[in-house]
CSV table of C-alpha atoms and ligand atoms in Angstrom, one decimal:
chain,number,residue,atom,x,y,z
A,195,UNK,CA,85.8,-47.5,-71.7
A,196,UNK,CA,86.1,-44.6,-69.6
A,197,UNK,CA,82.8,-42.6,-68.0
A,198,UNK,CA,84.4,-39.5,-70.2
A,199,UNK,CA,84.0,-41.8,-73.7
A,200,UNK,CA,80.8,-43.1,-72.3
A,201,UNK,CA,79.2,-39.4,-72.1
A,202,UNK,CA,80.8,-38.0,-75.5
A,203,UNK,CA,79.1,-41.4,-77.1
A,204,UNK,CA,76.1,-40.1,-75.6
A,205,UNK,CA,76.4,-36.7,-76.6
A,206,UNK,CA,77.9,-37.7,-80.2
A,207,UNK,CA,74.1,-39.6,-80.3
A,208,UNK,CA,71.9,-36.3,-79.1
A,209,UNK,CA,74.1,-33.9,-81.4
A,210,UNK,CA,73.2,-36.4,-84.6
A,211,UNK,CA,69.2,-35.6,-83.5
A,212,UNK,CA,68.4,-39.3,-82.9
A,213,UNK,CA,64.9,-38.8,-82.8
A,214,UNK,CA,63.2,-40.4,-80.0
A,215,UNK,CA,60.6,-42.9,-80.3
A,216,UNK,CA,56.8,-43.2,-78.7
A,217,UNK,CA,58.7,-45.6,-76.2
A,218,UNK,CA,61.1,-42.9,-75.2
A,219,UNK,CA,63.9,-44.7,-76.5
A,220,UNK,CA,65.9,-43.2,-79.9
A,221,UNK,CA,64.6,-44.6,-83.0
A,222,UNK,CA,67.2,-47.5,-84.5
A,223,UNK,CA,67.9,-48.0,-87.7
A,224,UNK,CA,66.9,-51.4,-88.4
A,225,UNK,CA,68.9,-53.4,-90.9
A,226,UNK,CA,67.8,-54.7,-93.8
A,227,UNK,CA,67.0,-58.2,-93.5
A,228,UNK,CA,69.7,-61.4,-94.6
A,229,UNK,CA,68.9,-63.0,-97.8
A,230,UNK,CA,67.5,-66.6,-96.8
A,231,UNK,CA,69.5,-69.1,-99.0
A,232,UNK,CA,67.5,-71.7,-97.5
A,233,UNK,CA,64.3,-72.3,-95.8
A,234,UNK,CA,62.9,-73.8,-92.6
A,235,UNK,CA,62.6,-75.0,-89.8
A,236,UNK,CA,59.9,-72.2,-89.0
A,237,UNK,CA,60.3,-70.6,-86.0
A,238,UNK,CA,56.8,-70.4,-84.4
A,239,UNK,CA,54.8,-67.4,-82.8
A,240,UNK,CA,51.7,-67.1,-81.1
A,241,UNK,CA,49.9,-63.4,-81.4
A,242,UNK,CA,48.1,-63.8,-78.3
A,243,UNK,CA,45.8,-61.3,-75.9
A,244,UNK,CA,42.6,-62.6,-74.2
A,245,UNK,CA,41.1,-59.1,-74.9
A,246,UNK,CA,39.3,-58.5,-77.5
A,247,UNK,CA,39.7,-56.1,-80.6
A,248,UNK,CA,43.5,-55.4,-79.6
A,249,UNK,CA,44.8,-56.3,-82.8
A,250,UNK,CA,46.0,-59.7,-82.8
A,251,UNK,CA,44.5,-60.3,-86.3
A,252,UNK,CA,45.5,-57.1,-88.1
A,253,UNK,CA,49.1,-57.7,-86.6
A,254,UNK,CA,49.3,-61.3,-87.4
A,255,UNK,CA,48.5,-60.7,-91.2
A,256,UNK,CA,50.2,-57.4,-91.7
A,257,UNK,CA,53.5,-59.4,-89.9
A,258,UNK,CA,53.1,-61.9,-92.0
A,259,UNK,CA,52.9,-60.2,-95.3
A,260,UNK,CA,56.0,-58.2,-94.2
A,261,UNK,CA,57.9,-61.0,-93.9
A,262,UNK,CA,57.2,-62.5,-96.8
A,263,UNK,CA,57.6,-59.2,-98.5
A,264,UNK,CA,61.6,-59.9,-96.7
A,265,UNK,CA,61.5,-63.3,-98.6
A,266,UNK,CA,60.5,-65.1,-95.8
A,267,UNK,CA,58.0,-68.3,-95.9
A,268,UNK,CA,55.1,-67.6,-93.9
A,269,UNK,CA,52.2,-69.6,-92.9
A,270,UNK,CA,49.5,-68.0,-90.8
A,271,UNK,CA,47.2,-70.0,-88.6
A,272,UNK,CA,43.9,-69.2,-87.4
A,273,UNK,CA,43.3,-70.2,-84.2
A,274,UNK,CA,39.8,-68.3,-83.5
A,275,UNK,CA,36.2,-70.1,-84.6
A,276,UNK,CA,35.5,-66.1,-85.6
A,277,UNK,CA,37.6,-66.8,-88.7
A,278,UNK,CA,38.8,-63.1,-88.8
A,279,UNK,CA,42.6,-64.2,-90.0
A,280,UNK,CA,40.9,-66.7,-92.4
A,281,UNK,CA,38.5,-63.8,-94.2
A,282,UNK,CA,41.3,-61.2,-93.6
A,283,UNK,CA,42.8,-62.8,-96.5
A,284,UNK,CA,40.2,-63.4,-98.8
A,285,UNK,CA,38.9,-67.6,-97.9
A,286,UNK,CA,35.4,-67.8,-97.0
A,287,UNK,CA,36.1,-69.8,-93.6
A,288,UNK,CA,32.3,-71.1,-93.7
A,289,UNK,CA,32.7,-72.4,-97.5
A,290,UNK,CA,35.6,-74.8,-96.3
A,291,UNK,CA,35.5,-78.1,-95.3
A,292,UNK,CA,38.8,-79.1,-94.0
A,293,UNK,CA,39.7,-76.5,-91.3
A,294,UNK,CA,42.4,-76.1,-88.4
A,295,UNK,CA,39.6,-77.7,-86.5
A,296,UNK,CA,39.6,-81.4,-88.7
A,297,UNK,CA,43.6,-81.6,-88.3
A,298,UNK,CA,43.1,-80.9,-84.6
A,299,UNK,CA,40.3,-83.4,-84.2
A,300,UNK,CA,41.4,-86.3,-86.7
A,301,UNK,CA,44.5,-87.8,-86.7
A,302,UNK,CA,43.9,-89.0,-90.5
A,303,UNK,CA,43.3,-85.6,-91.7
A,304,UNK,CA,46.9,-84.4,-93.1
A,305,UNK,CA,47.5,-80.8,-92.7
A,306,UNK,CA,48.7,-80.3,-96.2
A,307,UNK,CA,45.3,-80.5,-97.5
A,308,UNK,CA,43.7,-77.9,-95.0
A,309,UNK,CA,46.3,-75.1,-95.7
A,310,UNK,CA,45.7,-73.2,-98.6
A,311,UNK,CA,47.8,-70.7,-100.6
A,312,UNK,CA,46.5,-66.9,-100.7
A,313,UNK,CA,47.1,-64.2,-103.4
A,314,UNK,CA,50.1,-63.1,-101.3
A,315,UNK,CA,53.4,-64.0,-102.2
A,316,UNK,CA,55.1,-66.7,-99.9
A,317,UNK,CA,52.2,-66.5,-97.4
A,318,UNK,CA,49.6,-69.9,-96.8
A,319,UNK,CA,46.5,-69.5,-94.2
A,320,UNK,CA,45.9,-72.6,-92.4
A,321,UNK,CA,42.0,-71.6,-92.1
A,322,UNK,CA,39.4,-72.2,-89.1
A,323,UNK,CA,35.8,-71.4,-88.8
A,324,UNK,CA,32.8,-71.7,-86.4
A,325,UNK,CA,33.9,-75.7,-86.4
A,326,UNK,CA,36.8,-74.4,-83.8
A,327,UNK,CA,34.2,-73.7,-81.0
A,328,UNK,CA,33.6,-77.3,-80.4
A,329,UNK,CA,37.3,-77.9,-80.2
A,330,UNK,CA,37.3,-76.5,-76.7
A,331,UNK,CA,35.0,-78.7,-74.8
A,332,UNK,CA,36.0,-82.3,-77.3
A,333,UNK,CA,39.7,-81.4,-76.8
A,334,UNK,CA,38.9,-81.8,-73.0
A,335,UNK,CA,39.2,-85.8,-73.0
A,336,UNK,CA,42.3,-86.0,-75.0
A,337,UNK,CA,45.3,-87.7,-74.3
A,338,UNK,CA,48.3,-84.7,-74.6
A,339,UNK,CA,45.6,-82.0,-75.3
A,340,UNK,CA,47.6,-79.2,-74.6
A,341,UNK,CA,50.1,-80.5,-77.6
A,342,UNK,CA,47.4,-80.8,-80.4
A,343,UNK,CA,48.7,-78.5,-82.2
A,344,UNK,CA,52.2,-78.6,-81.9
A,345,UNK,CA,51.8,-82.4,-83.1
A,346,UNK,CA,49.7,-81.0,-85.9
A,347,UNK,CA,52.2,-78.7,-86.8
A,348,UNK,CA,55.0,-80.6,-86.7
A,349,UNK,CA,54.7,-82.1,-90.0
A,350,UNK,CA,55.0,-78.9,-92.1
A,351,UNK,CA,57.8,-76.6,-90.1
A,352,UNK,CA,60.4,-77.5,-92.0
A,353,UNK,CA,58.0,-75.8,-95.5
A,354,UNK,CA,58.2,-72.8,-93.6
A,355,UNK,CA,60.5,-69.8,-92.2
A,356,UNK,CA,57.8,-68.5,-89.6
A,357,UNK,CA,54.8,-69.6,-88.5
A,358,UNK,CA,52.1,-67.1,-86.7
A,359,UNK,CA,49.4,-68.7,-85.0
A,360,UNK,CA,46.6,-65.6,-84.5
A,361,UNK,CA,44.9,-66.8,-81.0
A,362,UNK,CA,41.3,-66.1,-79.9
A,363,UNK,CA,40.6,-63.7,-77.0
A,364,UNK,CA,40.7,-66.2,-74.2
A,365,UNK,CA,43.4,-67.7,-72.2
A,366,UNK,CA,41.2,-71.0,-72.6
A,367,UNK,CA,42.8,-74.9,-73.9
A,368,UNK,CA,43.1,-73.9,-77.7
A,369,UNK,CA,45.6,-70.7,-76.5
A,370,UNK,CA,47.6,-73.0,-74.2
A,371,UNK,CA,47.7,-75.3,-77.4
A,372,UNK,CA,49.4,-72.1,-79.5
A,373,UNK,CA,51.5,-71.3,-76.7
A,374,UNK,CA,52.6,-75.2,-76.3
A,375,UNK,CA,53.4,-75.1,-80.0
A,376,UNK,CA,55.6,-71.9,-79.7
A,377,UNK,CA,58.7,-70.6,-79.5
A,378,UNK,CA,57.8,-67.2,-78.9
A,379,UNK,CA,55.3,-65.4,-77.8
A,380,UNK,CA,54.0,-61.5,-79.6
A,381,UNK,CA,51.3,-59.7,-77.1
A,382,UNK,CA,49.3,-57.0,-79.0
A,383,UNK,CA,48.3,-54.0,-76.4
A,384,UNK,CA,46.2,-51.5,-77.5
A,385,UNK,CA,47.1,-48.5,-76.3
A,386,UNK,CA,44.4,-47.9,-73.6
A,387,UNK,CA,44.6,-48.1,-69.9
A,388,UNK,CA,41.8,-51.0,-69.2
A,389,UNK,CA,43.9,-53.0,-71.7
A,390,UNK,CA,46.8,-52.9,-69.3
A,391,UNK,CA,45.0,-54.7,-66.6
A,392,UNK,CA,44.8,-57.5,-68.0
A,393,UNK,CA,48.2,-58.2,-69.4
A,394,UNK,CA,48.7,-59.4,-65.4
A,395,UNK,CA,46.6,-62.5,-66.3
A,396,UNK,CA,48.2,-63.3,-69.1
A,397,UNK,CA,52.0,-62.8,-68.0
A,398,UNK,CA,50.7,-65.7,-65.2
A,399,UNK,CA,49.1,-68.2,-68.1
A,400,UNK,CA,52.9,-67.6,-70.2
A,401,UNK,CA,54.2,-68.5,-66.7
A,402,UNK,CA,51.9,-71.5,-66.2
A,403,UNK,CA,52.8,-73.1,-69.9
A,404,UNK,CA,56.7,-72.4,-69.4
A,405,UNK,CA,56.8,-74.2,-66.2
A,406,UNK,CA,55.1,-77.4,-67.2
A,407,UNK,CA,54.4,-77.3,-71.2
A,408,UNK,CA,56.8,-75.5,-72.9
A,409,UNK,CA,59.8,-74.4,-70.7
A,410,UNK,CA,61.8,-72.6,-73.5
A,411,UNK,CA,58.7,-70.2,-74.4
A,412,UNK,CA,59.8,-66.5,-74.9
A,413,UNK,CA,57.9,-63.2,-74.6
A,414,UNK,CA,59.1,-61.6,-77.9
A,415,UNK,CA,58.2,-58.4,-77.3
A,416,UNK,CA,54.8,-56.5,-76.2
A,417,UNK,CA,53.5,-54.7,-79.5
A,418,UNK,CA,51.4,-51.3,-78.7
A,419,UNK,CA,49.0,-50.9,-81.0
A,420,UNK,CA,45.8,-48.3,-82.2
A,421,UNK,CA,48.9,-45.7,-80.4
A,422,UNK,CA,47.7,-41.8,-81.2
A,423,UNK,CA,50.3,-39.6,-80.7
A,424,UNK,CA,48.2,-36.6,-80.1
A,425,UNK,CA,46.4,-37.8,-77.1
A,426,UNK,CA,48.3,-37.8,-73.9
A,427,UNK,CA,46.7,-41.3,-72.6
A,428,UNK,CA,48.4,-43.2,-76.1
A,429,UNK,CA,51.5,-41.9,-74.6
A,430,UNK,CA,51.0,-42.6,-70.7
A,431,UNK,CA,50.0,-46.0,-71.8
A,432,UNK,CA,53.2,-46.6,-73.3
A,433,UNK,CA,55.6,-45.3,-70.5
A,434,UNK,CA,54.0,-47.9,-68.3
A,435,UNK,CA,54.3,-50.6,-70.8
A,436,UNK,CA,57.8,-49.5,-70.9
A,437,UNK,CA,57.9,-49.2,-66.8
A,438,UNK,CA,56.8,-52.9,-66.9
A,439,UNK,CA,58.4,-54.6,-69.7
A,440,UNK,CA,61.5,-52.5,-70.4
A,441,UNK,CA,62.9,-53.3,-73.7
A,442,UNK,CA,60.4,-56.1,-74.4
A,443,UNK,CA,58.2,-53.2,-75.7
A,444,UNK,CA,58.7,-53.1,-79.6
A,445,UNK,CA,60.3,-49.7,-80.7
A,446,UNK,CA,58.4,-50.3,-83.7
A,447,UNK,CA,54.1,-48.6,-82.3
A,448,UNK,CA,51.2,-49.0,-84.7
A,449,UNK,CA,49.7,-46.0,-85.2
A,450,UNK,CA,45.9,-45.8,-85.5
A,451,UNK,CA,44.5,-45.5,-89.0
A,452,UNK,CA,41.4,-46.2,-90.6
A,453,UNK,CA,43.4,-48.0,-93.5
A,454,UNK,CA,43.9,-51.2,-91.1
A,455,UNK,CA,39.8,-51.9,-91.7
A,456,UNK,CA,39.5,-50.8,-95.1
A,457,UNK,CA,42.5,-53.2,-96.2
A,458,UNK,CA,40.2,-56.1,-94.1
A,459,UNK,CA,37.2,-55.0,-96.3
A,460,UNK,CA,39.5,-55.7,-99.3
A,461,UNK,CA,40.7,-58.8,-98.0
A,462,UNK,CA,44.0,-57.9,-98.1
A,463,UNK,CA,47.4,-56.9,-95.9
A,464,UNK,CA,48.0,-53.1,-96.0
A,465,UNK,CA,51.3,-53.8,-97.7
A,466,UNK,CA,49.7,-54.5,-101.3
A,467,UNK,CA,46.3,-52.3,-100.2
A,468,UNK,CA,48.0,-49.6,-99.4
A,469,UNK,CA,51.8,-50.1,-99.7
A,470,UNK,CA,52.7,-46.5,-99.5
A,471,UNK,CA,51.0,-45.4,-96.2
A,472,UNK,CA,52.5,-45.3,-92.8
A,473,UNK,CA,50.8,-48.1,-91.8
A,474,UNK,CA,52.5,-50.9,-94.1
A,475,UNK,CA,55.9,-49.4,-93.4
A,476,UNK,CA,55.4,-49.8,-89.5
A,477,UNK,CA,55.0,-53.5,-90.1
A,478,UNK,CA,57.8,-53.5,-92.4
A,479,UNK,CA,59.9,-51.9,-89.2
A,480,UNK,CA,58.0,-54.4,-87.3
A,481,UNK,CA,59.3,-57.1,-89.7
A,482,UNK,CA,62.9,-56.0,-89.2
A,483,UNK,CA,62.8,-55.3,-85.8
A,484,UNK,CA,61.8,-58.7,-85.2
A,485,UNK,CA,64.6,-60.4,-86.7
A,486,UNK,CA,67.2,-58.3,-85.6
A,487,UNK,CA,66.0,-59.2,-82.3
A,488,UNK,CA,66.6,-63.0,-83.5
A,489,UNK,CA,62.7,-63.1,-83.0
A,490,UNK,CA,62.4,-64.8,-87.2
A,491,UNK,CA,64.9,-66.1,-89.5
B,596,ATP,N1,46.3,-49.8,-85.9
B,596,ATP,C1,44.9,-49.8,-86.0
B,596,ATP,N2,44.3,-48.6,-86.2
B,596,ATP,C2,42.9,-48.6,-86.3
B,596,ATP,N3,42.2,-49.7,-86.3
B,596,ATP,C3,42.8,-50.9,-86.2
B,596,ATP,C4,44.2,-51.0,-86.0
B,596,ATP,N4,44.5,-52.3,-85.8
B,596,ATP,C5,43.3,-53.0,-85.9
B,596,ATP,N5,42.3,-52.1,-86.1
B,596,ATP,C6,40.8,-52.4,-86.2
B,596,ATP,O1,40.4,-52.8,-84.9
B,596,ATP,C7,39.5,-53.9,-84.9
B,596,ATP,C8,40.1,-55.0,-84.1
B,596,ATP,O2,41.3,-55.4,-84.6
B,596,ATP,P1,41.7,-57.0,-84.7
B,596,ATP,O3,40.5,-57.8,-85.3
B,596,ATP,O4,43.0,-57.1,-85.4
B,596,ATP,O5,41.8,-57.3,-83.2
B,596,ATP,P2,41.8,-58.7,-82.5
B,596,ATP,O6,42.7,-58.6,-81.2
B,596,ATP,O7,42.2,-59.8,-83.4
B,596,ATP,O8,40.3,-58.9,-82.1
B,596,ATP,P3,39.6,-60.3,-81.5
B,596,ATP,O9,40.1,-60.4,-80.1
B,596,ATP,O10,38.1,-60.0,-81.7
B,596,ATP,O11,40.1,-61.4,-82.4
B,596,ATP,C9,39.3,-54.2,-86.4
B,596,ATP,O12,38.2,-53.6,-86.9
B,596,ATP,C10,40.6,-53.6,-87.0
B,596,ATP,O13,40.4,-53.3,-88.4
B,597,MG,MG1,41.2,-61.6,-84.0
């Protein structure tokens, strides 16, 4: 192609008015997703930041009910004694007795009977609760402890299409066990500047677990999150995000809305609290962005 074809292209784009995106790239029409004819093996994904109140949980439910919403078989596992994920969708993680924790810690214990269906279409919660904290420490004398859970797992990928595992915030064994078990690899960023800092730390641990655990771990993408578009830091925080990470950087930004907690109050994803709001559509974009990328079935 000549330079002269290469500019009109470019010029063609800018006279349609391709709006631009918050990462400075022009928004894509994302297509709609392929009917699955058949399901499995599930490709796996760990939602992982080791800071705090980024939203890991919000993303890994509101994800998952998007791609279930695309026909996709989900199952969402909480990986955080807090039990945020298993609440978020309406279990009482301290009423259960078989937990993420009994499969990790007891070979007898089959998976099947600790995952339980939710009132969301195509999605199961593999639940945890305060049980997990122990994990840490008892997982510490195990033969293969990074590969707990990817053994655990193993036996139920080929029920489902994707598999989310939300992570707690720490870069401790259980996250090295999700990011073992993966294939890819989300990080939520809220869009704040102390939030970048410790991304660094993070990068090094994916590092760490590709080089000796899990060499064909990918970064998916870097998912900005809590963005406000009226404040100039939300969009400084991106261009660096962009600066470092270059098209990793979802197009698709979460915006900041109040509607994220009140759907956690109800116990539900956005996309059946509040289907209609801006919020479940941007992890319906999510949802498609994703697997264009190749990042789901
Ligand atoms: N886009 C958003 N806009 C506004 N509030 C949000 C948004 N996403 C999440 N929140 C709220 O921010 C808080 C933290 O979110 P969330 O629990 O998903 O983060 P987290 O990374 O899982 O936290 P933790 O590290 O404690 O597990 C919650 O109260 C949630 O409702
Ligand atoms: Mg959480």
């Amino acid at each position: 192609m000549s330079s002269d074809q290469g500019s009109s292209t470019l010029q063609d784009t800018a006279d349609a008015g391709a709006e631009l995106g918050p990462t400075g790239r022009p928004l894509t029409e994302f297509p709609e997703p392929p009917v699955l004819t058949s399901h499995g093996p599930a490709r796996i994904i760990a939602m992982v930041n080791q800071k705090g109140g980024v939203g890991k949980t919000t993303s890994t439910i509101n994800l998952g009910a998007a791609l279930a919403e695309a026909g996709r078989r989900v199952l969402l596992v909480d990986f955080d004694p807090q039990g945020a994920l298993s609440a978020g969708l309406g279990t009482n993680p301290h009423e259960l007795d078989v937990t993420v924790y009994n499969v990790l810690m007891d070979r007898k214990v089959d998976i099947r009977d600790a995952i339980r269906s939710t009132d969301v279409e195509n999605v199961d919660v593999l639940p945890a609760n305060i049980d997990l904290s122990a994990a840490e420490v008892q997982l510490v004398n195990e033969v293969a402890r990074e590969q707990v859970l990817e053994r655990a797992l193993r036996k139920v990928t080929d029920d489902y299409d994707v598999i989310l595992i939300d992570c707690q915030p720490s870069l401790g064994l259980l996250t090295v066990n999700a990011l073992t078990a993966a294939h890819g690899v989300i990080i939520p960023l809220i869009c704040e500047f102390f939030a970048l800092r410790a991304v660094a730390l993070l990068v090094e641990t994916i590092e760490k677990v590709q080089d000796r655990l899990n060499p064909g771990l990918q970064v998916d993408g870097v998912l900005a999150t809590m963005y406000d578009a009226r404040t100039l830091h939300s969009r400084e925080v991106i261009s660096r995000l962009v600066e470092a990470f270059g098209d990793k950087v979802f197009e698709t930004v979460i915006k900041r809305t109040i509607k994220f907690a009140d759907a956690t109050v109800a116990a539900e994803p956005i996309t059946s609290y509040a289907g209609n709001h801006a919020g479940a559509d941007a992890y319906r974009r999510l949802a498609k962005e994703l697997i264009a990328r190749g990042g789901a079935p």
